[in-house]
Tab-separated table of C-alpha atoms and ligand atoms in Angstrom:
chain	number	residue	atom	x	y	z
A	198	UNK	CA	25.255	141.315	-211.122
A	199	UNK	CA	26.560	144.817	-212.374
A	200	UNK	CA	28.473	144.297	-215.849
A	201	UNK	CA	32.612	145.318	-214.967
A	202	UNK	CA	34.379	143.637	-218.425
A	203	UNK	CA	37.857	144.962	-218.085
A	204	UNK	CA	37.914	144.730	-214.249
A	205	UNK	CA	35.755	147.667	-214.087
A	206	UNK	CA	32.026	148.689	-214.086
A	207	UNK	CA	32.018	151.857	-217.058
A	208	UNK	CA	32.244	155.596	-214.917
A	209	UNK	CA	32.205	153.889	-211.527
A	210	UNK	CA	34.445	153.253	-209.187
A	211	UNK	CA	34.641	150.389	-206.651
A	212	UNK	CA	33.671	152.800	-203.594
A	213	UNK	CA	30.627	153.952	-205.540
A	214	UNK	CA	29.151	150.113	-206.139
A	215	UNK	CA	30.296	148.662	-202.658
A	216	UNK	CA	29.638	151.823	-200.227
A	217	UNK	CA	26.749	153.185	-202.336
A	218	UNK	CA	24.941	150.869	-204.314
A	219	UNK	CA	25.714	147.687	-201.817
A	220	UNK	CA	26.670	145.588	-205.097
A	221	UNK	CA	27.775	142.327	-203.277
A	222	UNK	CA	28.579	140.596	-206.971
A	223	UNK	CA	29.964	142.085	-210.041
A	224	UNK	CA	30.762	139.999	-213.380
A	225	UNK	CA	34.349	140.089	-215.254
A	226	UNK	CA	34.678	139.061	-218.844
A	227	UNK	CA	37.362	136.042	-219.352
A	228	UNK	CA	37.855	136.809	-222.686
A	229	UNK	CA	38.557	140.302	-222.377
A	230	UNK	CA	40.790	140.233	-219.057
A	231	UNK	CA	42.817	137.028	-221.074
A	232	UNK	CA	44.224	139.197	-224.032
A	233	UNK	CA	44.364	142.520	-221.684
A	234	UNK	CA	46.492	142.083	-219.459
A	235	UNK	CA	46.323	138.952	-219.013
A	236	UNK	CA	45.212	136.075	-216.650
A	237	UNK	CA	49.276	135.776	-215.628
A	238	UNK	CA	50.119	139.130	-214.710
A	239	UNK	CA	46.674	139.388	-212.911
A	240	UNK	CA	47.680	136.382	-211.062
A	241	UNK	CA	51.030	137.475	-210.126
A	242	UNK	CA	49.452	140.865	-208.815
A	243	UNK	CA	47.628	138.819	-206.234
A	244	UNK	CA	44.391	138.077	-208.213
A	245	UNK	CA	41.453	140.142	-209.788
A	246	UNK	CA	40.344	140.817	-206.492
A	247	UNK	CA	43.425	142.770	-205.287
A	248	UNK	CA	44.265	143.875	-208.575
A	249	UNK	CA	40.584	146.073	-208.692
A	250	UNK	CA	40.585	146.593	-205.359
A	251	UNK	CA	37.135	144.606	-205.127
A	252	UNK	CA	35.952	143.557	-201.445
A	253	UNK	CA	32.523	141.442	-202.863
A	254	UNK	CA	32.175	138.530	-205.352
A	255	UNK	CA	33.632	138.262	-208.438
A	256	UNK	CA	31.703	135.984	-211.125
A	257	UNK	CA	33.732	135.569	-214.541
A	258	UNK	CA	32.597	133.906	-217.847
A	259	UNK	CA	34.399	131.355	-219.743
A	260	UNK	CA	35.327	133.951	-222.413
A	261	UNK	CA	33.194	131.513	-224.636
A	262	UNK	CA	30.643	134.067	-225.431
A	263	UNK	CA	32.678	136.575	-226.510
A	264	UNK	CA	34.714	134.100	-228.974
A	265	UNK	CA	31.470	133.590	-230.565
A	266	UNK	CA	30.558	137.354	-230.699
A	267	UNK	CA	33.405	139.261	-230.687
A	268	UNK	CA	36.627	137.845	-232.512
A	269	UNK	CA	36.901	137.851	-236.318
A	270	UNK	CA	37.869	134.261	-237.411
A	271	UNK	CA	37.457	130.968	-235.155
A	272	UNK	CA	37.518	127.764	-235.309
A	273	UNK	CA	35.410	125.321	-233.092
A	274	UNK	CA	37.110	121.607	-232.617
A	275	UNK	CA	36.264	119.047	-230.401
A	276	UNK	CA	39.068	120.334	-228.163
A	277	UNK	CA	38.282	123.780	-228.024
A	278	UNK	CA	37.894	127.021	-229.800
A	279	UNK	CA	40.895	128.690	-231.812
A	280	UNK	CA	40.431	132.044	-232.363
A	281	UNK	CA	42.095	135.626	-233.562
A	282	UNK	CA	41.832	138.827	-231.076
A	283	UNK	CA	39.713	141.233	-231.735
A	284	UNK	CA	42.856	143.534	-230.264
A	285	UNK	CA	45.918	142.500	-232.738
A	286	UNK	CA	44.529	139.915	-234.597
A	287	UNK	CA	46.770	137.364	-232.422
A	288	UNK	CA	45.535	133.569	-232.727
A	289	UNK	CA	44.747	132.058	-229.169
A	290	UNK	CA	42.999	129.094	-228.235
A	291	UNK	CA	40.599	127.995	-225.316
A	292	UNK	CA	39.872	124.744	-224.310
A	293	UNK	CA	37.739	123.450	-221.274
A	294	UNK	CA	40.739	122.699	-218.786
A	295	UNK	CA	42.599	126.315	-219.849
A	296	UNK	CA	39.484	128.467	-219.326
A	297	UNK	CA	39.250	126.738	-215.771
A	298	UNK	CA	43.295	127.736	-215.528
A	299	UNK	CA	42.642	131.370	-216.221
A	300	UNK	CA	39.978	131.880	-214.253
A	301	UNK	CA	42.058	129.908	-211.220
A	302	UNK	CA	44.464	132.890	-211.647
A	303	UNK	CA	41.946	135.308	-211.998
A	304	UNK	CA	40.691	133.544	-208.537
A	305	UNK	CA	37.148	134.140	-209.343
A	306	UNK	CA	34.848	133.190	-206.695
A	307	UNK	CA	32.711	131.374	-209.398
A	308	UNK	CA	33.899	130.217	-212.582
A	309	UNK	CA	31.861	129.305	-215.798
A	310	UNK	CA	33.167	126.110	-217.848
A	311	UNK	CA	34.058	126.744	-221.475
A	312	UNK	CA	30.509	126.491	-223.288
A	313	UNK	CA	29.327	127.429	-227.707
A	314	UNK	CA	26.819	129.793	-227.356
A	315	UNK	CA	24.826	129.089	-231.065
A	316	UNK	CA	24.026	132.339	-233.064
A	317	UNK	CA	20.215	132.337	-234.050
A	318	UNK	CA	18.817	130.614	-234.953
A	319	UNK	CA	19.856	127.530	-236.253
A	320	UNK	CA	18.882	124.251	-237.417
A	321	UNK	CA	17.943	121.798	-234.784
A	322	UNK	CA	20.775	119.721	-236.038
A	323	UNK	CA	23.488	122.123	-235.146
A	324	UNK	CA	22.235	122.749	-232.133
A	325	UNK	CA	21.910	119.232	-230.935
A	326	UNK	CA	25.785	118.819	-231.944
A	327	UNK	CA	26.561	122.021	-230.293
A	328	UNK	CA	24.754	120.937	-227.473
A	329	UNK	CA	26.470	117.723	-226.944
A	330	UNK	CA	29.934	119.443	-227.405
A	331	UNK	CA	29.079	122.311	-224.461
A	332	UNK	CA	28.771	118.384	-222.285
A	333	UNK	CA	32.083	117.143	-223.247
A	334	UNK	CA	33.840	120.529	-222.128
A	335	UNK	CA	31.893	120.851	-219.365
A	336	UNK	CA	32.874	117.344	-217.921
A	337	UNK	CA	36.358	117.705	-219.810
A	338	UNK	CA	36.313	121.460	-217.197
A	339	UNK	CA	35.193	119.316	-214.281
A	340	UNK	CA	37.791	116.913	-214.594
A	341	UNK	CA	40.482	119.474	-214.470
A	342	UNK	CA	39.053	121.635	-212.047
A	343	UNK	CA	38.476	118.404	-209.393
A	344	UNK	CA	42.233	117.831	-210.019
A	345	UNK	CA	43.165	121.320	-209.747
A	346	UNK	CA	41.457	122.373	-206.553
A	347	UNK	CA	42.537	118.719	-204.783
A	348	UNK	CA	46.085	119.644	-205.137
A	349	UNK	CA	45.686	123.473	-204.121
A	350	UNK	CA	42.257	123.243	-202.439
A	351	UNK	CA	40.100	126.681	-202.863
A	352	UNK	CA	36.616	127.742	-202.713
A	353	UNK	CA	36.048	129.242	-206.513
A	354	UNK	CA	32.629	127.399	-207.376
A	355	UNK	CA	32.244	126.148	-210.905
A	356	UNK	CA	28.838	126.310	-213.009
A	357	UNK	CA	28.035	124.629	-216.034
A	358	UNK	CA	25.973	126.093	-218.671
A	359	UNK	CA	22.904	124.417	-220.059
A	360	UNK	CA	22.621	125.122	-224.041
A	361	UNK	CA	20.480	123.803	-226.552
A	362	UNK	CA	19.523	126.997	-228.664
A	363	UNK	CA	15.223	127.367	-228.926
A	364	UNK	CA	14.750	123.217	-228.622
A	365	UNK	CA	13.426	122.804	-225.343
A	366	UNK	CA	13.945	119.211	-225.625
A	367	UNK	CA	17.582	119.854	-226.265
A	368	UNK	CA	17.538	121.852	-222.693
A	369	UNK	CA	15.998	118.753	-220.818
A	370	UNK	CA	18.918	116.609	-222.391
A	371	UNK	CA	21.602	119.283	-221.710
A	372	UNK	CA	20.155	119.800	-217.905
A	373	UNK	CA	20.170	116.168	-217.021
A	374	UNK	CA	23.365	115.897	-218.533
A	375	UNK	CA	25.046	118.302	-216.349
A	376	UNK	CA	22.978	117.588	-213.380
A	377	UNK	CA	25.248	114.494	-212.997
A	378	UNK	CA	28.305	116.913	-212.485
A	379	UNK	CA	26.996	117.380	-209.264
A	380	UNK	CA	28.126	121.343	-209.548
A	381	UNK	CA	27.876	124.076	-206.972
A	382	UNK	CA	25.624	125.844	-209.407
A	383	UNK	CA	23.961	125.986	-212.751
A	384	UNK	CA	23.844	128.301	-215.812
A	385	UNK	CA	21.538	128.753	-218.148
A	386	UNK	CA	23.147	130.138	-221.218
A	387	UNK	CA	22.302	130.811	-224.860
A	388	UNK	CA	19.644	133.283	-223.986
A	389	UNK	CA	19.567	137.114	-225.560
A	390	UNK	CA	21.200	136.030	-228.575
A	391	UNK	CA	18.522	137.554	-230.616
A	392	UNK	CA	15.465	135.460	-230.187
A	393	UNK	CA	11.847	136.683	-229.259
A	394	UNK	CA	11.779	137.363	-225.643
A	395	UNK	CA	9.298	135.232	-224.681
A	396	UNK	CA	11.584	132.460	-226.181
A	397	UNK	CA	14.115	133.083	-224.069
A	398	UNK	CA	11.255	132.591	-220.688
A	399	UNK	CA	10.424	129.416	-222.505
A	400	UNK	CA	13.842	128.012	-222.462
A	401	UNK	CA	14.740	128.777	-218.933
A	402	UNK	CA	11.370	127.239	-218.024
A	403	UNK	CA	12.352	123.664	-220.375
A	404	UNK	CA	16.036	123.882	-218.865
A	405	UNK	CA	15.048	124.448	-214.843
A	406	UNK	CA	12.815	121.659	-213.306
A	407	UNK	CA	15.712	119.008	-214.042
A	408	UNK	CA	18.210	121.439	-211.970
A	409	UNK	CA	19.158	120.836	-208.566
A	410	UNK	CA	17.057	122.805	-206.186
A	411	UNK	CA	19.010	123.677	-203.777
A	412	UNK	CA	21.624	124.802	-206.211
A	413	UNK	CA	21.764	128.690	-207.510
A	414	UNK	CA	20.579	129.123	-211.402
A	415	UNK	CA	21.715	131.733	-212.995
A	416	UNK	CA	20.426	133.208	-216.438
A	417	UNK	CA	23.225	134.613	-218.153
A	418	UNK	CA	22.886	137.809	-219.829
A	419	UNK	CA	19.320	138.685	-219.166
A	420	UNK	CA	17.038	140.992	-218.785
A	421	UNK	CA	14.895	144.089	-219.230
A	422	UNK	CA	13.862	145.544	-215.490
A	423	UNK	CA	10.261	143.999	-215.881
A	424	UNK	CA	11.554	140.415	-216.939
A	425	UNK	CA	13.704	139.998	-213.735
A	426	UNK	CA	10.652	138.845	-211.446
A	427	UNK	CA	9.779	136.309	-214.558
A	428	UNK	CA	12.813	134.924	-214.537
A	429	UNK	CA	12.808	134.726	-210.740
A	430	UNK	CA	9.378	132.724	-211.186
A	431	UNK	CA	10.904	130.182	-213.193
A	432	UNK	CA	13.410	129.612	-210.636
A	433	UNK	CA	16.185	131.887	-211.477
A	434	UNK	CA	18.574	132.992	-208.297
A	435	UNK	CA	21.153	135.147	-210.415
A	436	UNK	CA	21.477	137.183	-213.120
A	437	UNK	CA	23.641	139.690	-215.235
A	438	UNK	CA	22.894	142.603	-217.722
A	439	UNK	CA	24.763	144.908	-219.643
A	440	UNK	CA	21.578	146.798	-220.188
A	441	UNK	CA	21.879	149.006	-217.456
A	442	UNK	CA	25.206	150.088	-217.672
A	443	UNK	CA	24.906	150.215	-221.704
A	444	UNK	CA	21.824	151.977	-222.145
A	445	UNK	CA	22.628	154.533	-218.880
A	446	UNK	CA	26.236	155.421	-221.383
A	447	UNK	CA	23.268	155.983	-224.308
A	448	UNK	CA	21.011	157.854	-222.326
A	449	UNK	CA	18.627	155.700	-221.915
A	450	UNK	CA	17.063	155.249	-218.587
A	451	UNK	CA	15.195	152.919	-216.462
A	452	UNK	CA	12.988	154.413	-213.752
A	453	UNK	CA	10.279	153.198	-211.450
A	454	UNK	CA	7.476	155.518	-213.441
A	455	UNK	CA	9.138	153.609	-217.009
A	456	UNK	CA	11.908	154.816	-219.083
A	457	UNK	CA	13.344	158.090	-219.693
A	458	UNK	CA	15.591	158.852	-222.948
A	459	UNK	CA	17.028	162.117	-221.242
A	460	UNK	CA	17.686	163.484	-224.953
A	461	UNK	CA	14.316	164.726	-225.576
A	462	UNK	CA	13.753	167.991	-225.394
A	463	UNK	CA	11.012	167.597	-223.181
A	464	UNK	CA	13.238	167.292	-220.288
A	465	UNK	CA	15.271	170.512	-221.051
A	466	UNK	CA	13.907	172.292	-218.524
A	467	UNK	CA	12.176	169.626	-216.093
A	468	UNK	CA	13.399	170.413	-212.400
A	469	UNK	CA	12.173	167.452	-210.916
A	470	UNK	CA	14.406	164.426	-210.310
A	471	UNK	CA	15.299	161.225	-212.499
A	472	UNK	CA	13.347	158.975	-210.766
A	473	UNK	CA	11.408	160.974	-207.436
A	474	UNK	CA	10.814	157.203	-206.493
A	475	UNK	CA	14.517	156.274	-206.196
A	476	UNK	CA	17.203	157.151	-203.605
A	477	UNK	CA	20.548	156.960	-205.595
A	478	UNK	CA	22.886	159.909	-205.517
A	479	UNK	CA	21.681	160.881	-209.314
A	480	UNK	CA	18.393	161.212	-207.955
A	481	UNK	CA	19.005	162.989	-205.248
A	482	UNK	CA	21.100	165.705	-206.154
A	483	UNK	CA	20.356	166.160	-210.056
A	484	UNK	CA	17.557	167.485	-211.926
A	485	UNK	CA	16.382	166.094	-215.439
A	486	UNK	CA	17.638	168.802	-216.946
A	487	UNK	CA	21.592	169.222	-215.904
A	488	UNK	CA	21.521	165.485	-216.651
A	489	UNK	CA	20.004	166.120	-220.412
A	490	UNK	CA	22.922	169.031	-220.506
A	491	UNK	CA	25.647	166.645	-219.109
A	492	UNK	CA	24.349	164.081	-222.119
A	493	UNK	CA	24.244	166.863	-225.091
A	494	UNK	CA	27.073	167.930	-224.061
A	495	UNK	CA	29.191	165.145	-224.246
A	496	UNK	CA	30.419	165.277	-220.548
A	497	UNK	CA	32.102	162.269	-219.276
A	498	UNK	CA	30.198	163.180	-215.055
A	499	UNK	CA	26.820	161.849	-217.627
A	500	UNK	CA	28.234	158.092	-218.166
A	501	UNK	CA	28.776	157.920	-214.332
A	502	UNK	CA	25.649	159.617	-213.270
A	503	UNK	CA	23.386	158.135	-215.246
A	504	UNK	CA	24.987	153.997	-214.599
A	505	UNK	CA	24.668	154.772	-211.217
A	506	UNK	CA	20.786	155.683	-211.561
A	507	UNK	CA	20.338	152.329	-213.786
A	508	UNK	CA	22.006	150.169	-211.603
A	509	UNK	CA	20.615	151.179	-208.601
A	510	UNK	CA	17.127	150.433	-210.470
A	511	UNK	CA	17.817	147.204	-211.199
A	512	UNK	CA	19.163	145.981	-207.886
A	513	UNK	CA	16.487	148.087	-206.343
A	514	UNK	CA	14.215	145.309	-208.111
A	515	UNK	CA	16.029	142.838	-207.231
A	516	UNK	CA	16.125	143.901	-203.820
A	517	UNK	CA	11.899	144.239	-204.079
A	518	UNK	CA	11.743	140.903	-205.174
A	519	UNK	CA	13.715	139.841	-202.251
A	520	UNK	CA	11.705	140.988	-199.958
A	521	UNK	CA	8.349	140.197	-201.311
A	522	UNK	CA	9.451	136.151	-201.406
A	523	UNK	CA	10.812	136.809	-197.814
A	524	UNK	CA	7.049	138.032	-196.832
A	525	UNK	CA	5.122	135.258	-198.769
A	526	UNK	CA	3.716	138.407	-201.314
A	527	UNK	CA	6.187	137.049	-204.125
A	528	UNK	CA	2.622	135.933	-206.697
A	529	UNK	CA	1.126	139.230	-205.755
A	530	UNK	CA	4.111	141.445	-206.450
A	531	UNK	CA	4.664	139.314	-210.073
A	532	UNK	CA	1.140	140.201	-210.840
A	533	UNK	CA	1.313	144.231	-209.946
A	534	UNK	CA	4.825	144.375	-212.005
A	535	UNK	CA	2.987	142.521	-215.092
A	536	UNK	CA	0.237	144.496	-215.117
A	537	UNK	CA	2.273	147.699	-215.447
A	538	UNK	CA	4.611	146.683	-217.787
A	539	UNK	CA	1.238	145.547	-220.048
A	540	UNK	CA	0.213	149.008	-219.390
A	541	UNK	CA	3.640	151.197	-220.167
A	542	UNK	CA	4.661	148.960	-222.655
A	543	UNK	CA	5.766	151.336	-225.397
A	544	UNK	CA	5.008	154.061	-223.586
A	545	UNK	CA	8.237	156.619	-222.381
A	546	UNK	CA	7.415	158.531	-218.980
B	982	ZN	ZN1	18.303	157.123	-209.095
């Protein structure tokens, strides 16, 4: 899922991720959309859906994550989290059945109940409170929600988020725990918070066998292009990156030969394409070198060029991955993408 925060993917516009890129699914942060506008005057413009002009899925967050990362003081009860904006220094609070009332308005098509995402890392103590407080809202968000959508019945799915910080044991408990929500999904949350990456595999492999099955996981907030198919093996279904998006704005770019930092000078007069493997508009109308210019430069046409190329990367893999599960070739094509990123690891094209 492309990265739009404020009801927008950064340099692109809805045509260019529906018509070109075939983005089905984009993500739109809670805590963000809350203080600007706001949930209400989204609502009473029809939705987020109508209000972006978006045709495909929306998924938003909780706005949890961002409490934790983004606003200056806060203060975690067991009813919810009160916290200052990060706009005006305004004190609002979330609490499990509020977060579910936003996100109603926002009419997401799936919502994410109000979770504490633990810095790391921290003691196994904390995390074990933590842990059991992420339950209580998430069957506190249930509660509401079942209430909510009896009396105005819609389809907008809602996912609990399995935390636990780095104790897999912690994970099993949370899973089970939330398995007995019976929920049209499942996230797995508390990942990319700064721990070792192979941590972050572990976890999602502790958290996943005691998910439903035949319910969609999704890893929130992960990964780099060669960790999508490991995720995938441990049973993931969805995910969402800033990376792309981010690192395209800084120049940094993800192609099928590895990555290319378009600021070295190297590329100043290269001719040949981005990526000659890819088919995105970037690729096949720009050289290396008018995008290195756009980026010295300064020029606003580089953000949009260049998050184009990255996302189109990423759901290209996605899309690979697809197909290799559809054909029964899923083990092989895992094994061909670790064996390059063992060899390029490091290594710029
Ligand atoms: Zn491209």
């Amino acid at each position: 899922m492309p990265v739009g925060t404020q009801a927008t993917v950064k340099g692109l516009s809805q045509r260019d991720l529906w018509d070109d890129l075939h983005a089905r699914i984009i993500l739109g942060n809670t805590y963000h959309l809350f203080l600007r506008p706001g949930h209400e005057l989204i609502g009473r413009l029809g939705g987020l859906h109508r209000f972006m002009s978006w045709p495909g899925a929306i998924l938003t967050d909780s706005g949890g994550y961002q409490v934790f990362s983004l606003s200056g003081l806060r203060k975690i009860a067991d009813e919810g989290v009160t916290f200052q904006s990060h706009l005006d220094g305004d004190t609002h609070k979330f609490t499990p059945a509020s977060t579910v009332d936003v996100q109603l308005a926002f009419g997401s098509d799936i919502m994410m109940v109000l979770d504490e995402c633990p810095a790391y890392p921290v003691s196994h103590e904390y995390a074990r409170v933590s842990m059991h407080r992420t339950v209580r809202w998430a069957e506190e968000a249930f509660g509401h929600y079942r209430q909510r959508i009896q009396n105005a019945p819609t389809r907008n799915a809602l996912f609990p988020i399995v935390q636990g910080s780095m104790f897999p044991e912690l994970r099993r408990e949370c899973a089970e725990r939330l398995f007995e929500l019976d929920a049209d999904g499942y996230a797995i949350g508390g990942l990319s918070v700064g721990e070792p990456r192979p941590l972050s595999l572990e976890m999602v492999e502790a958290s996943e066998p005691f998910l439903p099955r035949e319910r969609p996981r999704y890893a929130m907030g992960v990964g780099m292009p060669h960790e999508l198919a490991e995720y995938v093996a441990r049973g993931v279904d969805m995910m969402d990156c800033v990376l792309p998006s981010r690192n395209a704005r800084n120049g940094w770019l993800f192609t099928s030969e590895g990555r290319v930092v378009i600021k070295h000078a190297r590329y100043r007069e290269d001719a040949a394409p981005l990526d000659p493997g890819c088919g995105c508009y970037t690729c096949r109308n720009y050289s290396r070198a008018y995008l290195r210019h756009l980026f010295q430069a300064g020029e606003i046409l580089f953000a949009s060029l260049a998050t184009r190329h990255n996302l189109q990367r990423y759901l290209d893999i996605m899309g690979e991955i697809r197909q290799s599960i559809l054909g029964g070739r899923f083990p092989l094509y895992l094994n061909s993408i670790r064996n390059s990123a063992a060899q390029d690891r490091g290594a710029a094209v």
